[in-house]
Coordinates of C-alpha atoms in Angstrom, one line a residue:
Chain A
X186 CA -21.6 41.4 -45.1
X187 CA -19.6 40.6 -41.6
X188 CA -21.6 39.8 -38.6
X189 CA -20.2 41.2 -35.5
X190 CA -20.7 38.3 -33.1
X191 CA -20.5 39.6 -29.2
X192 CA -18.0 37.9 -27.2
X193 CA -19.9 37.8 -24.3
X194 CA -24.0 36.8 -24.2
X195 CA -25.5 40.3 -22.9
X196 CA -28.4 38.2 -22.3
X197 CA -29.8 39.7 -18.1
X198 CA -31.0 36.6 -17.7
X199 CA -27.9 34.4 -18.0
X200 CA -25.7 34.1 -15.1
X201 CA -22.8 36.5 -13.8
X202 CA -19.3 35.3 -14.9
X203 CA -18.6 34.8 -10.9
X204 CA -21.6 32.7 -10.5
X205 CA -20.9 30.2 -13.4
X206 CA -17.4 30.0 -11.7
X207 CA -18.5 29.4 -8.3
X208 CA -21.0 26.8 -10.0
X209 CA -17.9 25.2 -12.0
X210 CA -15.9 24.9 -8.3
X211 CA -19.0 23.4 -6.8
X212 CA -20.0 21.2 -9.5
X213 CA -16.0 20.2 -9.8
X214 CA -14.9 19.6 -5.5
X215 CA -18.3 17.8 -4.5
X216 CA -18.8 15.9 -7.2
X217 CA -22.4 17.0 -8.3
X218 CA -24.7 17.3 -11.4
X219 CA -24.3 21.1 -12.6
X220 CA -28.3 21.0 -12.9
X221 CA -28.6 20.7 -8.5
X222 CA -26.4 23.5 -8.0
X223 CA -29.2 26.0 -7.5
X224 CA -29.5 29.2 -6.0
X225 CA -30.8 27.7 -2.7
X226 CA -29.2 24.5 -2.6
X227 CA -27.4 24.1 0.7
X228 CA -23.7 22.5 0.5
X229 CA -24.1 20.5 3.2
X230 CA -27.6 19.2 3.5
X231 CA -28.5 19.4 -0.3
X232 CA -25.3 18.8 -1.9
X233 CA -23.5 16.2 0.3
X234 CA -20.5 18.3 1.5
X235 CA -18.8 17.4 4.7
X236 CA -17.3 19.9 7.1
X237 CA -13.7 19.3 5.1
X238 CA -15.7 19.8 2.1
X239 CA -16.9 22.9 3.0
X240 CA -14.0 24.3 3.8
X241 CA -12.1 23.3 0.6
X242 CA -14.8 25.1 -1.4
X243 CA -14.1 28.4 0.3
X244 CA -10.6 28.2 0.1
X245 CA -11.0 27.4 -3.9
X246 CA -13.4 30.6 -4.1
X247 CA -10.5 32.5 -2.4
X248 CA -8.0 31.6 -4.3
X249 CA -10.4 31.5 -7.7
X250 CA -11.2 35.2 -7.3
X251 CA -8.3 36.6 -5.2
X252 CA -10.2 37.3 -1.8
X253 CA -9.7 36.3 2.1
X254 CA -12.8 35.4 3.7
X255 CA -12.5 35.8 7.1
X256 CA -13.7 32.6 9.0
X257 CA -16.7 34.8 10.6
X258 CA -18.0 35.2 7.0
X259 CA -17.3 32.4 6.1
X260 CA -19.6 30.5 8.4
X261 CA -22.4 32.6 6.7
X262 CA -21.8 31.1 3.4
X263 CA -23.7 28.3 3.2
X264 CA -25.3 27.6 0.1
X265 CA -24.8 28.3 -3.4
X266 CA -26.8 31.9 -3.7
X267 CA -24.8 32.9 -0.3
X268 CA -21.4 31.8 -2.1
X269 CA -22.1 33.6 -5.3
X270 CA -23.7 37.1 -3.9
X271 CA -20.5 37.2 -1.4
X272 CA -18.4 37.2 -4.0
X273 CA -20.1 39.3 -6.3
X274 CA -19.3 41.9 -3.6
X275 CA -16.0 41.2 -2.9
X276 CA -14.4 39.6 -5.5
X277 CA -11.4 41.7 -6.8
Chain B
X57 CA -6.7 -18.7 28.6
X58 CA -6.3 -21.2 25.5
X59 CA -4.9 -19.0 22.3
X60 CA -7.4 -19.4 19.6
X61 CA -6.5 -20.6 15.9
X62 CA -6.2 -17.5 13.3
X63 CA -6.9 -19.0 9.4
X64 CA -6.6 -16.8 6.3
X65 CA -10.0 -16.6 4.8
X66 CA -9.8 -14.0 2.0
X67 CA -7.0 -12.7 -0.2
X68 CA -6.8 -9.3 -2.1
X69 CA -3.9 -7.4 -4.4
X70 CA -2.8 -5.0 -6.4
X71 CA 0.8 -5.0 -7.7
X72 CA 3.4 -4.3 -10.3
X73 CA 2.4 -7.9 -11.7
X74 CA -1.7 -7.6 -11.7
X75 CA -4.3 -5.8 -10.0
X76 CA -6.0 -8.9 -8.6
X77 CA -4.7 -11.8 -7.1
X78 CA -5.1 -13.9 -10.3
X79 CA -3.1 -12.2 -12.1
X80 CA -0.2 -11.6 -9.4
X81 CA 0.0 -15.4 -8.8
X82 CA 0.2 -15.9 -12.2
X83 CA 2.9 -13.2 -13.2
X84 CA 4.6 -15.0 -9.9
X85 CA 4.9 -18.6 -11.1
X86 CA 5.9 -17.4 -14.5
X87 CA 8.4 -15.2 -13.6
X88 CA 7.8 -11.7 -14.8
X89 CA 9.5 -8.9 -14.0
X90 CA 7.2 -5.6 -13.0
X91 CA 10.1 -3.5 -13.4
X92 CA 10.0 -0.4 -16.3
X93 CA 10.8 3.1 -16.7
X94 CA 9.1 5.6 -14.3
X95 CA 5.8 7.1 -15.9
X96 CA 4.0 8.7 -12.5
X97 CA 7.2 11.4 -12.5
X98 CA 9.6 13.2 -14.8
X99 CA 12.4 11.5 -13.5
X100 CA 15.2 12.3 -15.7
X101 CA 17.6 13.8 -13.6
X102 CA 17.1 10.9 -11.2
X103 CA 19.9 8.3 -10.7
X104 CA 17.1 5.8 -10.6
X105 CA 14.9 6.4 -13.6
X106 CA 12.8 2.8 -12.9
X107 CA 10.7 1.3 -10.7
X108 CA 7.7 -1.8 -10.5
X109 CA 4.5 0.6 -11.0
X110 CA 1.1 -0.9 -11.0
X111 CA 0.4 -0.8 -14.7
X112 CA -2.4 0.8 -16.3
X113 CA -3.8 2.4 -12.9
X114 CA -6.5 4.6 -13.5
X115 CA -8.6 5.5 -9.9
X116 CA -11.4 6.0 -12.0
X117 CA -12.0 2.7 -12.5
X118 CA -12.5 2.1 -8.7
X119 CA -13.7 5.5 -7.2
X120 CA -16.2 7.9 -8.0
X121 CA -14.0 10.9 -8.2
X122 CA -15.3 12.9 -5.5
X123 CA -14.5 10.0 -3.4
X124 CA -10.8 8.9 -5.1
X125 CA -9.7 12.8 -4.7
X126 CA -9.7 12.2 -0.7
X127 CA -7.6 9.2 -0.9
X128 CA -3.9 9.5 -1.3
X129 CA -2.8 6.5 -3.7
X130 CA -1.4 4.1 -0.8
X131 CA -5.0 4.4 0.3
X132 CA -6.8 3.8 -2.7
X133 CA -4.5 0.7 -2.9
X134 CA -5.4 -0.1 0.4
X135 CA -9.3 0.1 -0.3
X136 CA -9.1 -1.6 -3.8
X137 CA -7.0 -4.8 -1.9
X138 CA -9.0 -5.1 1.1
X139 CA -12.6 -4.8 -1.2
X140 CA -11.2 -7.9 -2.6
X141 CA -10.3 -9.8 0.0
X142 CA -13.7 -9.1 2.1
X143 CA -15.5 -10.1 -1.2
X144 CA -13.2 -13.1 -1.1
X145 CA -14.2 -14.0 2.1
X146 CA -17.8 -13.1 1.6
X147 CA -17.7 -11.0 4.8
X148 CA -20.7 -8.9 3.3
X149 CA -23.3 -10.8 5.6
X150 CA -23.4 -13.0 8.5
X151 CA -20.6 -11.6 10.8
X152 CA -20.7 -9.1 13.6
X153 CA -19.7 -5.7 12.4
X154 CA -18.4 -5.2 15.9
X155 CA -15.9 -8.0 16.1
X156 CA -14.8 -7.2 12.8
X157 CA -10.8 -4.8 12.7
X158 CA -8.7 -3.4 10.9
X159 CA -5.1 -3.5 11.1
X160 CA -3.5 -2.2 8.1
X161 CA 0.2 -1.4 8.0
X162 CA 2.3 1.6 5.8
X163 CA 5.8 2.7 6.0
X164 CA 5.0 5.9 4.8
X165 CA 2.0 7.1 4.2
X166 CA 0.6 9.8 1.8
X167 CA 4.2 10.8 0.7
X168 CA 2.7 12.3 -2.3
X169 CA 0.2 14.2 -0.9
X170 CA 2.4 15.9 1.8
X171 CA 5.0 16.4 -0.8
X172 CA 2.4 18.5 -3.3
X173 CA 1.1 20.2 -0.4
X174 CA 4.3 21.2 0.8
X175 CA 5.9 22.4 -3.0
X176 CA 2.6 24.3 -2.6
X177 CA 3.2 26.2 0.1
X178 CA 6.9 26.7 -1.1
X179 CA 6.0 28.4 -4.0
X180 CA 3.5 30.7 -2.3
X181 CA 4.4 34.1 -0.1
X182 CA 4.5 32.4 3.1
X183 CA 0.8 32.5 3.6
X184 CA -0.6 28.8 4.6
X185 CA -3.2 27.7 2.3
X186 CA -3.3 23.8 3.1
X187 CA -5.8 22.0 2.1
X188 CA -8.8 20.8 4.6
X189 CA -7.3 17.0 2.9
X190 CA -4.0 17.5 3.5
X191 CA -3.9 15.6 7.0
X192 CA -6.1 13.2 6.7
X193 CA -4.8 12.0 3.1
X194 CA -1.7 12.1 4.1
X195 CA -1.6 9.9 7.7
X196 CA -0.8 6.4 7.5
X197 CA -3.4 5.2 9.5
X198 CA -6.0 7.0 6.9
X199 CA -5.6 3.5 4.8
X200 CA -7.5 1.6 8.0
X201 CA -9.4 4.3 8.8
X202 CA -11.6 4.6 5.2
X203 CA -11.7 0.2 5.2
X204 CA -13.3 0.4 8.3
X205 CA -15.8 3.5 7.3
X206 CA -16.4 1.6 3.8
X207 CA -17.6 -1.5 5.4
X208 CA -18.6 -0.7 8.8
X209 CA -16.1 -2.7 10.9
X210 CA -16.2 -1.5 14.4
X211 CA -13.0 -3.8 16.1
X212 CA -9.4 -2.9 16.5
X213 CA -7.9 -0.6 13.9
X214 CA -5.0 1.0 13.4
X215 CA -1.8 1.2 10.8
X216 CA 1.5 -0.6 12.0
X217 CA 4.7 1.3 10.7
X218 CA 8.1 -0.2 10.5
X219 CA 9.6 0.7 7.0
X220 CA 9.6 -2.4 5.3
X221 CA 8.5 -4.9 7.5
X222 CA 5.0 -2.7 8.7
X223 CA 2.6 -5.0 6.8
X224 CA 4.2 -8.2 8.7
X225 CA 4.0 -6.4 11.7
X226 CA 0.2 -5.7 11.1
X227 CA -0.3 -9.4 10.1
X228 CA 0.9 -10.3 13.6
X229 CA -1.3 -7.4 15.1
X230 CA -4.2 -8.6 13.7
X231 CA -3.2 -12.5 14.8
X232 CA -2.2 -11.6 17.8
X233 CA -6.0 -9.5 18.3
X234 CA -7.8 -12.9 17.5
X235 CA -6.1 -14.9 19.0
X236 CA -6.9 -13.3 22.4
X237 CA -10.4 -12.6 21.2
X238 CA -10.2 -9.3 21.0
X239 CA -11.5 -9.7 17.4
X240 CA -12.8 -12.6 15.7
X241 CA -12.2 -11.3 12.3
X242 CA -9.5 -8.8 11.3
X243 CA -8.6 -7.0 7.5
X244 CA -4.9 -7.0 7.7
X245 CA -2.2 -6.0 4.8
X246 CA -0.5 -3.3 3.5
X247 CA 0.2 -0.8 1.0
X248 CA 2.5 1.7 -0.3
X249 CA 2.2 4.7 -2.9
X250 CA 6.0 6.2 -2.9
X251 CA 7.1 5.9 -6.2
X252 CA 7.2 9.8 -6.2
X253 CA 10.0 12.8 -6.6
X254 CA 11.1 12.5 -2.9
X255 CA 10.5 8.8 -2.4
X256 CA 13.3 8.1 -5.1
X257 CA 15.1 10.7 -4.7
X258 CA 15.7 10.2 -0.7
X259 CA 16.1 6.3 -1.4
X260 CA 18.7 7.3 -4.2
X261 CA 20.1 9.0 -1.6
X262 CA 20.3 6.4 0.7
X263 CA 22.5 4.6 -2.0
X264 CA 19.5 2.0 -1.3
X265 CA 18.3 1.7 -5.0
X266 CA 19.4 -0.3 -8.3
X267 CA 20.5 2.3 -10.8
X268 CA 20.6 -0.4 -13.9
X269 CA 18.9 2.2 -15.9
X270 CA 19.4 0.4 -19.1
X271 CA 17.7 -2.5 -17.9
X272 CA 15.2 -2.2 -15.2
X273 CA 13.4 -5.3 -15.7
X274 CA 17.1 -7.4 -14.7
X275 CA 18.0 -4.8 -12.1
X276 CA 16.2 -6.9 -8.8
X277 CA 18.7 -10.0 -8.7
X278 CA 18.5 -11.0 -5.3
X279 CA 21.4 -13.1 -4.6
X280 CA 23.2 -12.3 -7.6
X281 CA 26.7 -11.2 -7.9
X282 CA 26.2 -8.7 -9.6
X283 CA 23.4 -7.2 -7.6
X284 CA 23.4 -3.2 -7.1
X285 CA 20.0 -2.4 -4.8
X286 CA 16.7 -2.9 -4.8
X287 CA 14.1 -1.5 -7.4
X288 CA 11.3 0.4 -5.5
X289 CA 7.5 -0.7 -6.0
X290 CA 4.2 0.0 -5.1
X291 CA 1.0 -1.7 -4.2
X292 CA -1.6 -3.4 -1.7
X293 CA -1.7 -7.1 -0.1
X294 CA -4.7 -8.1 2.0
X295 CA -5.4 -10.7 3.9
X296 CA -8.8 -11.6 6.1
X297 CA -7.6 -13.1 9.4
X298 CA -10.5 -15.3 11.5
X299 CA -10.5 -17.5 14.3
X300 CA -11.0 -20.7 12.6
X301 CA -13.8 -22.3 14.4
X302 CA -15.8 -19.1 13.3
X303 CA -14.4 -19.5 9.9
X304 CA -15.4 -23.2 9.8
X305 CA -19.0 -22.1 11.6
X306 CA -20.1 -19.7 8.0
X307 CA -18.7 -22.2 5.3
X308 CA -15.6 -19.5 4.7
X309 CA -12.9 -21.1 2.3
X310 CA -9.8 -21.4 4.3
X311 CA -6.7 -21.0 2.2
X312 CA -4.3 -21.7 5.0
X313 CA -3.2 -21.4 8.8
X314 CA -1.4 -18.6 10.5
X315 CA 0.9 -20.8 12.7
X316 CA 2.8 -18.1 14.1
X317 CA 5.0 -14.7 14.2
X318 CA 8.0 -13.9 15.4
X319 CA 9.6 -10.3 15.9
X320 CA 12.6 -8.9 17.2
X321 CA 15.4 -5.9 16.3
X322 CA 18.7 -5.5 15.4
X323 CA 19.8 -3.2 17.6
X324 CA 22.5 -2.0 15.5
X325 CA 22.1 0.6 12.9
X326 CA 19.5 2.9 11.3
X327 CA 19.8 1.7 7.9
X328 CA 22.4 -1.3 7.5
X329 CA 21.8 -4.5 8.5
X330 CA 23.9 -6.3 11.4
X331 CA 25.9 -8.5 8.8
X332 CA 26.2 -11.2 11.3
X333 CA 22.5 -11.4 10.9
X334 CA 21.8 -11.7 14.8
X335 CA 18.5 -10.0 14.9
X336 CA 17.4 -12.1 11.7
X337 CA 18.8 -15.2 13.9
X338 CA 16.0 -14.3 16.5
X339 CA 13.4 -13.5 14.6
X340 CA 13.4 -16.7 13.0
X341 CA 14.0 -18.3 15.8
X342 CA 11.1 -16.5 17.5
X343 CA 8.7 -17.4 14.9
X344 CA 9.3 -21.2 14.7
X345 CA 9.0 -21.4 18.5
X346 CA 5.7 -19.9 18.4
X347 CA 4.2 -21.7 15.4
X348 CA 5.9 -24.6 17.6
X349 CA 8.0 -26.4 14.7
X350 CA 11.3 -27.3 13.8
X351 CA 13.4 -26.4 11.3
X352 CA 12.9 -29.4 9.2
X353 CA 9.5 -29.0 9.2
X354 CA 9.4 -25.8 6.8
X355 CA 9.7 -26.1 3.1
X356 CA 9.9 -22.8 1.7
X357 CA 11.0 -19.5 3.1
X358 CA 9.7 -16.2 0.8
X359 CA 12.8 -14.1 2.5
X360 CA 13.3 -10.3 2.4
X361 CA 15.6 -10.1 -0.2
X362 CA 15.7 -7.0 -1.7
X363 CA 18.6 -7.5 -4.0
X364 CA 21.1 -5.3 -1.9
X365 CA 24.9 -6.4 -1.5
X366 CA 24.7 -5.9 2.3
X367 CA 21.3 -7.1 3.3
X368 CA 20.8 -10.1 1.1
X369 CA 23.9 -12.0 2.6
X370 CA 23.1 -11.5 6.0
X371 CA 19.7 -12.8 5.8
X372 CA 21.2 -15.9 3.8
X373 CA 23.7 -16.4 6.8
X374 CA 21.0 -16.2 9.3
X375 CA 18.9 -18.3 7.6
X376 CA 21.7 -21.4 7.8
X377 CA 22.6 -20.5 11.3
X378 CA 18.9 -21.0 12.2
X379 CA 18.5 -24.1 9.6
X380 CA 21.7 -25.9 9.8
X381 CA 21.9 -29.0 7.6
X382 CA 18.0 -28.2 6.9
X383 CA 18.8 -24.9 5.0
X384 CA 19.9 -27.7 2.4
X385 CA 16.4 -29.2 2.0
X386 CA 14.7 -26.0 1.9
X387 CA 13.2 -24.0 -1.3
X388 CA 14.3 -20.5 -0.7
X389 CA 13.3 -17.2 -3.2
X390 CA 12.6 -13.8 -3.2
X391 CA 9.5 -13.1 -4.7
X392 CA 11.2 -9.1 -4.6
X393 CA 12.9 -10.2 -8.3
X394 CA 9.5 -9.5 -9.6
X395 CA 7.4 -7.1 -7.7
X396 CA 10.5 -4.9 -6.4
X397 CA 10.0 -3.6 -3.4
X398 CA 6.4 -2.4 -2.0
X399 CA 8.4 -1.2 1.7
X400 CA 5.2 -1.2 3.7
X401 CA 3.2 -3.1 1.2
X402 CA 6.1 -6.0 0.9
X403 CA 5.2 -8.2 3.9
X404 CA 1.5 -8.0 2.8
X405 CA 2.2 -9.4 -0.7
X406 CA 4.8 -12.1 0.3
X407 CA 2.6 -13.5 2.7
X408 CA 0.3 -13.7 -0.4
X409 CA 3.3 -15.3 -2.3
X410 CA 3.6 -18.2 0.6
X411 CA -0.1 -18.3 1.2
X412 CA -0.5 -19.2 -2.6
X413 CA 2.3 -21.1 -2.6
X414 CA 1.3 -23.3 0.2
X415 CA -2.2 -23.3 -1.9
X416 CA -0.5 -24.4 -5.3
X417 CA 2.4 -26.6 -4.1
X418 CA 4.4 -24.5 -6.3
X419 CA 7.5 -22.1 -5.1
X420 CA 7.6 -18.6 -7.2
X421 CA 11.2 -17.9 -8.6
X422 CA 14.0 -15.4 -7.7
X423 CA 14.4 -14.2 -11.5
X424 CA 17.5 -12.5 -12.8
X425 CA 19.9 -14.8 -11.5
X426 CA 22.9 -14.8 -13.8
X427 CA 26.3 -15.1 -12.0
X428 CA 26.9 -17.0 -8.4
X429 CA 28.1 -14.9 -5.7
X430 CA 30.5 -16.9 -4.4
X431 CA 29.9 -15.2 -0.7
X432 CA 26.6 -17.3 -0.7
X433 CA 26.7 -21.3 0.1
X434 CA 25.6 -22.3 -3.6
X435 CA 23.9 -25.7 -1.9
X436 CA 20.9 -23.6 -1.2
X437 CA 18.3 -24.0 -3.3
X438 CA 17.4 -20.5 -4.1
X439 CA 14.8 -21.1 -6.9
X440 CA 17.0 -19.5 -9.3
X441 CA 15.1 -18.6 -12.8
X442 CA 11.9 -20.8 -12.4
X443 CA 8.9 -21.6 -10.2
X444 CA 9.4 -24.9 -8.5
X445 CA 6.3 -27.7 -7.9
X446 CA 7.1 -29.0 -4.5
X447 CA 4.7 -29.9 -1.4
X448 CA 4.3 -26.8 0.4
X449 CA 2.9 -27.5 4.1
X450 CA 4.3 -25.0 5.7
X451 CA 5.9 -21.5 4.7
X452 CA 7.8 -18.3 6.4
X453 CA 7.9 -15.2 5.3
X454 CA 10.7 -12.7 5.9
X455 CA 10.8 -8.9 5.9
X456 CA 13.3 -6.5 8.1
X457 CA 12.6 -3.0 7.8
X458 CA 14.9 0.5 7.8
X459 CA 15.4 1.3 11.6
X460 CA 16.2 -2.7 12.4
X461 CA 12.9 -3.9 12.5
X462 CA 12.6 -7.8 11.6
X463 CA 9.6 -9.7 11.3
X464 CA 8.3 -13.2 10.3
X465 CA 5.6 -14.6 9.8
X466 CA 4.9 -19.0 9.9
X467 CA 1.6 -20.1 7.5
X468 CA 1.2 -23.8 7.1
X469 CA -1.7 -25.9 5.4
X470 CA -5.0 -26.3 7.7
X471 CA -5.3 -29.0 9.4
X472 CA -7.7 -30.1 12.1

């Protein structure tokens, strides 16, 4: 008998291919343990990103998943769950 | 106002010959060449294929890598060098953060950083996507900036450039700060990180460079005949300046005495130098009047000599002009047979070289040295081959840089 494995997990509760991305970025520019990057954890205050930091990590999301995020916006994205549901919407 | 005495307290390097001090002094007084084939670039269709890398760099083993991705390699040099010589000079505790500078010196900067950014934005459609980084990895003065951040040093700081004489230049800077007590403790060096695509490529350019591709570790021959350009390097030198009575105050190991500087310019061309040596004349001149000697009294002179036709006779033609019947008596080398040429970094680590000299009574060789050039006064004793034991009290070092800069700098043994 062949089992048909799935590529993907189908599984609701694991997370979006965008968020494990933006988690990948975050985990790889600032230099943190994937287990703090949470939903809520700030860049800045939880997650020890300077202002330079946090713009690097927008421009990485930009160019990761092929958007511009005007500055305006951008200055709303400021922690992890902000990053991922922005680019849930967006993202091309 | 009395000028106050500036002693060198602590001593840090990485090089083509060691990544600590140790082991540069002891690749110095054997005689090692840190020349081999380039491994931080493809550079095959280079005229210059060689250079003196620091071997077996990995940042890792110095920087978390959040914090070693900020840092353009001339600054990671810079940080690695100057964390050893503040350790050196157990600066940790016990001074006053506030009197404490920086004064760093870089001919360049973060070439490689502005030249990834830049082939970057080349490739793309036009649309600017530099990174947040980009500027502050890629200014000189970042190298002083993140010593005085790491440790907290709140005096003077800034980054002297003048091509290959910058890290003389910020040796005097830094004397010059103490000794009118502007400072009473100063980090002072160099570095340099250009071993890259457009660093050898625009000093192949230049016709600057050795292009004895078949064997790089005999191409820097200062003073030989058959010399054909210097071999490019990279690297730090530190050095901790301090007034000496404060030195003497916390216990602090003196390895020697910063007697004096001298600078001046040649005034003549961009690149060349004068080959009547006048500006070298002064600047030698210059520096014994302020370390207020003679001629006889020096015993070696660590000179710039970079192994070019043009540059290394000048300097040698100076130097007897300035020394006359002393030249004879004097041990003369260039250290640049082994290290090759750290441009920013080179007056940092040859003030090392005479510091340690001065230290160890021993005179480091000019290596490679295989056929006379009958244009140079063979009577000199340029250390051909093999270190030299002789009495070191008092040693200048000499580095001239690309635009006509000329700098030396006078360190003698401590006395009271």
């Amino acid at each position: 008998m062949v089992l048909f494995v799935p590529e993907f997990s189908l599984n609701p509760t694991e997370m979006s291919e965008i968020a494990e991305k933006v988690k990948s970025i975050i985990v790889d520019k600032l230099g943190v343990e994937p287990s703090e990057v949470t939903p809520e954890a700030s860049f800045t205050n939880d997650l020890g990103a300077d202002s330079l930091d946090t713009v690097e990590l927008i421009m990485e999301f930009e160019k990761e998943f092929n958007v511009s995020i005007p500055d305006d916006q951008a200055e709303n994205i400021g922690t992890v769950g902000q990053a991922i549901a922005y680019l849930e919407e967006h993202a091309k | 106002m009395a000028l106050r005495r500036v002693v060198v307290t602590g001593l840090g390097a990485i090089t083509p010959l060691g990544k600590t001090v140790a082991e540069y002094w002891d690749g110095l007084s054997r005689g090692v060449s840190g020349a081999a084939p380039i491994t931080r670039f493809d550079a095959s269709k280079f005229k210059t294929r060689f250079a003196c890398e620091v071997k077996g760099y990995n940042p890792d083993d110095y920087f978390e890598r959040k914090e070693g991705r900020k840092m353009d390699l001339f600054t990671q040099f810079a940080i690695i060098a100057s964390d050893q010589a503040i350790a050196d000079a157990g600066l940790a505790e016990g001074v006053d953060k506030d009197r404490v500078g920086v004064i760093w010196g870089s001919g360049i900067g973060g070439l490689r950083t502005f030249q990834e950014e830049c082939i970057a934005f080349g490739r793309g459609d036009g649309t600017p996507r530099f990174n947040p980084f980009f500027i502050p990895k890629m200014i000189a003065d970042s190298s002083s900036g993140n010593i005085s951040i790491k440790h907290g040093f709140r005096g003077p700081n800034f980054v002297t450039t003048s091509a290959c004489a910058s890290s003389s230049d910020s040796i005097i800077a830094a004397f010059n700060y103490i000794r009118l007590n502007m400072a009473d403790v100063v980090v002072t060096g160099g570095s340099e990180a250009a071993i890259t695509e457009a660093g050898v490529g625009g000093f192949n350019a230049i016709k600057a460079m050795s292009e004895r591709n078949d064997a790089p570790e005999l191409a820097s021959r200062p003073y030989d005949k058959e010399r054909d350009g210097f071999v490019l390097g990279e690297g730090a030198g530190a050095l901790i300046l301090e007034e000496y009575e404060h030195a003497k105050a916390r216990g602090a190991k003196i390895y020697a005495e910063l007697l004096g500087g001298g600078l001046s310019s040649d005034a003549y061309h961009i690149t060349a130098p004068d080959p009547d040596g006048n500006g070298v004349v002064l600047v030698m001149q210059n520096a014994l009047r302020d370390a207020g000697i003679k001629p006889s009294d020096v015993d070696y002179i660590n000179t710039h000599g970079t192994s070019t036709p043009l540059g290394d006779g000048a300097e040698v033609k100076a130097i007897q002009k300035v020394f006359g019947e002393d030249a004879y008596k004097l041990n003369i080398s260039s250290t640049k047979s082994m290290t090759g040429h750290l441009l920013g970094g080179a007056g940092a680590i040859e003030a090392l070289a005479s510091i340690l000299a001065i230290q160890h009574n021993l005179v480091p060789p000019t290596i490679n040295h295989f056929t006379d050039d009958p244009e140079l006064d063979s009577r000199l004793n340029f250390t051909f081959n093999q270190a030299q034991e002789r009495e070191v009290n008092i040693a200048i070092s000499n580095t001239f840089g690309f635009g006509g800069h000329n700098t030396s700098v006078v360190f003698g043994k401590v006395r009271d």
